[in-house]
Structure formats: C-alpha cells, structure tokens
DNA sequence: GCTTGTCATGTTATCTCATATCATATATCG
DNA sequence: CGATATATGATATGAGATAACATGACAAGC
C-alpha cells in the first residue's frame, strides 16, 4: 500500500485539471490567497486550519479525513478525529475546500474566493480530482426544480470516469 | 425519534416529485414492473431482493442500508450488514434503485426500465427525495470534460434544498 | 441419480467515516 | 482585568461499508 507500482496517484501532475503545473508555486500562492481572504473577512486562520489546507493543496486529490488527521498528527497537532473534521469543516464552510461526496473525501478548492457551484471529475483509476464549474440551475435539473417548486440551495455534481493520463496508460 | 411533530417524513405524500399519489398502487405497479423486467432479463429476483425493493418503494425517501437491514430482519431475513448491502447492490446495479451519495442512503428508482442519468432533489427538512433527469454531458461540465479529455462514465447530480411542502409549512 | 459448478445467502470480524460530549485553553472585547 | 466567545484536545460511541469464509439451492452434464 506504500510504494511503486500502478497504485494511487502520488504525483501532483495527475490532478488539478489533469495537467502538469508548478506545484510548489501553486501551493504557496493558494496559501497566500487564503491568508489574505481570512484577514479580510475576519476569519481565524489558525495553525491547524492552515496546516489542513496545506495538506490538501499539496496533494491535489481527495483525501479522507483520517488521512488528513494522520498528517496533522505528524505535524504535532491533536490525533483524534474531531481535530481533522473541525479543520475541514472550516475550510469547506468558507470555500477553501470541497467535500467529494462520492469518495467521502476532501479536496482543496481550485477557484477559491470566487463564489461558485463546483463540479468535479473524479478518475476512478488514480483518484485524481479536477474541479470545473457547474451550471446546475440551467439545464434539466433546474427546470425540474422550478416546475416542482423546489428551492435549490446547494448542488453536488460529480462525474466519475477516466482521466486523460490514465486513459493513455491503459491504451498503451 | 419516532412519532409526531415536525420530524422526518413518514408520509409518502411528501416524496416522489413532492406530489401526492396513490401509494399502494404505485408500489404494486413498480413491483410488478420489476418482476417482469427481471424475468425478461434473466435476473434472479430473489426474496431478499424483492423485499428490499419493496421496502424502498414503500418509503419514497432515502433509507440508510441499516434501516433497510432492520426491516429485512423483521421480515425474517439475515441480520448482518452484507445482507442489506448485497440486495441494495443488486437493485442499484440493475437500475431499480439509486444511491444518494450526499446521504449515504438508497432510494427506489422513479423511472425504472428507461436508461437515464438521474438527478435528485433532496429536501434538507423532511429528507424526501425526488428524481429528475439530468443532462450532464451537456452544459459546463460536459464541455470541461471534453476539453480536459476526461471520459465520463457516470455522474452524481444531487440538489439539496427545500421541497415545496416544507417551504409552505415554514412560510405559514 | 450423482457430481460439479455457479450463484445466492448467512455469519463473523473488521475497517472506515463521522459526531456528540466534556474539559481546557486562547483570544477578544467591554 | 474579567467576562464571553471561540478554538482545541481527548474520550467515547455511532453509523456506513466490506473482506473473508461457510452453507445452501439449483441447474448442467455425465
């Protein structure tokens, strides 16, 4: 369950839009942006919360709460589940992260700051997750909701499939 | 956690399109249709599976696997989790039921037989669930997937909000 | 009619995900 | 400073899910 082989993604190249990018920079930039946004909004961006976001950003894939917890513990924070869930709840509540319902796991937001209805593409092979924009109010669902008199407050849109990188490997 | 008050839906009127309907008839019709479809497809519609579907149909809301298990036990079937999960897996695999990821729960399919990408409207007040059609391949997500080279195999579309019946009660 | 294989069911054990609760500490504001 | 709110730590437990193995039902082929 640890090292090589065609196992789950350890490589950030596989995630976030499924495209390579300068990972160190993207983590640092996202952290700085979060720092600013919290200061501006009067939110307490405490050490655990900061570390939890950093953990999610470093992966660019969905992490289970207990995976996050493990790393928080390694970093010297509490080792009990509520520690992780509270930090993750904060991040989700303020738009720094999202929960992937299909995986019962969490991922850093790719477009923080901008209000959005996220949609996700989840690779069932390597577990990488890419975030896109959804337009749930348009389309068939929105129409059905209007007709039924249902007031939509939040939407979960998650597509499961195969990312280009894994499709290529499989085809090869 | 059991009887009256403004608690969770016990009334089938609240669910399935959020509209009242002849419930006894709709259960019987759905069971008969499932019976036929299984016969036609050579599927083994065994007693546990039949009972599990009946349980879901009788509620018209999302039931957790353990709720289903409780009722299966009451009906004389095995009492261990795999009993429920296996029956539910069968129903989901063959389109007689869907899993609501947001709730970690299961609901009978409202349009069985027809191949479809379901979308759900989940009332956060009474937990009722209505099924609509989604068109995930169209819209922003489909476009993002095409651009990224992501092959969508399955989509989860779930809207959380307030159903007309609960909105009315709250407004009153 | 017996053997063999397949599929379904039942049971045990265990694993992962998640939250209620209480105690303690740290910050913020009057 | 002292009061109040907010955040953290720790304990315990609840809820969701699956691996692994044993048993039973039934049809196909000899």
mmCIF file of N, CA and C in Angstrom, chain A residues 36 42 57 72 111-112 133-134 141-142 150 153 158 160 166 171:
data_model
loop_
_atom_site.group_PDB
_atom_site.id
_atom_site.type_symbol
_atom_site.label_atom_id
_atom_site.label_comp_id
_atom_site.label_asym_id
_atom_site.label_seq_id
_atom_site.Cartn_x
_atom_site.Cartn_y
_atom_site.Cartn_z
ATOM 1 N N UNK A 36 -4.824 36.004 3.012
ATOM 2 C CA UNK A 36 -5.395 37.322 2.754
ATOM 3 C C UNK A 36 -6.900 37.341 2.940
ATOM 4 N N UNK A 42 -12.023 38.572 8.494
ATOM 5 C CA UNK A 42 -12.018 38.427 9.947
ATOM 6 C C UNK A 42 -12.119 36.986 10.412
ATOM 7 N N UNK A 57 -3.739 21.009 -0.332
ATOM 8 C CA UNK A 57 -3.136 21.631 -1.509
ATOM 9 C C UNK A 57 -1.957 20.816 -2.022
ATOM 10 N N UNK A 72 -1.844 15.670 10.206
ATOM 11 C CA UNK A 72 -1.912 16.698 11.246
ATOM 12 C C UNK A 72 -1.184 16.194 12.491
ATOM 13 N N UNK A 111 -10.696 27.171 -7.177
ATOM 14 C CA UNK A 111 -11.051 28.547 -7.530
ATOM 15 C C UNK A 111 -11.507 29.299 -6.291
ATOM 16 N N UNK A 112 -10.697 29.361 -5.267
ATOM 17 C CA UNK A 112 -11.173 29.965 -4.027
ATOM 18 C C UNK A 112 -11.431 31.456 -4.230
ATOM 19 N N UNK A 133 -16.579 24.209 -13.363
ATOM 20 C CA UNK A 133 -17.762 24.966 -12.992
ATOM 21 C C UNK A 133 -19.006 24.191 -13.409
ATOM 22 N N UNK A 134 -19.992 24.189 -12.543
ATOM 23 C CA UNK A 134 -21.281 23.628 -12.917
ATOM 24 C C UNK A 134 -22.276 24.764 -13.115
ATOM 25 N N UNK A 141 -32.161 19.810 -14.644
ATOM 26 C CA UNK A 141 -32.418 19.783 -13.207
ATOM 27 C C UNK A 141 -33.058 21.082 -12.746
ATOM 28 N N UNK A 142 -32.504 22.199 -13.175
ATOM 29 C CA UNK A 142 -33.060 23.487 -12.794
ATOM 30 C C UNK A 142 -34.512 23.616 -13.212
ATOM 31 N N UNK A 150 -39.288 23.343 -6.040
ATOM 32 C CA UNK A 150 -38.188 23.004 -5.129
ATOM 33 C C UNK A 150 -37.161 24.128 -5.164
ATOM 34 N N UNK A 153 -30.585 24.965 -2.867
ATOM 35 C CA UNK A 153 -29.658 25.780 -2.070
ATOM 36 C C UNK A 153 -28.209 25.431 -2.364
ATOM 37 N N UNK A 158 -20.816 15.512 -9.546
ATOM 38 C CA UNK A 158 -19.569 14.761 -9.577
ATOM 39 C C UNK A 158 -19.611 13.755 -10.723
ATOM 40 N N UNK A 160 -17.767 10.653 -12.612
ATOM 41 C CA UNK A 160 -16.767 9.624 -12.384
ATOM 42 C C UNK A 160 -16.372 9.060 -13.738
ATOM 43 N N UNK A 166 -4.697 8.453 -17.350
ATOM 44 C CA UNK A 166 -4.926 7.025 -17.138
ATOM 45 C C UNK A 166 -5.444 6.354 -18.414
ATOM 46 N N UNK A 171 -4.502 2.591 -22.760
ATOM 47 C CA UNK A 171 -4.483 2.357 -24.199
ATOM 48 C C UNK A 171 -3.126 1.872 -24.687
#
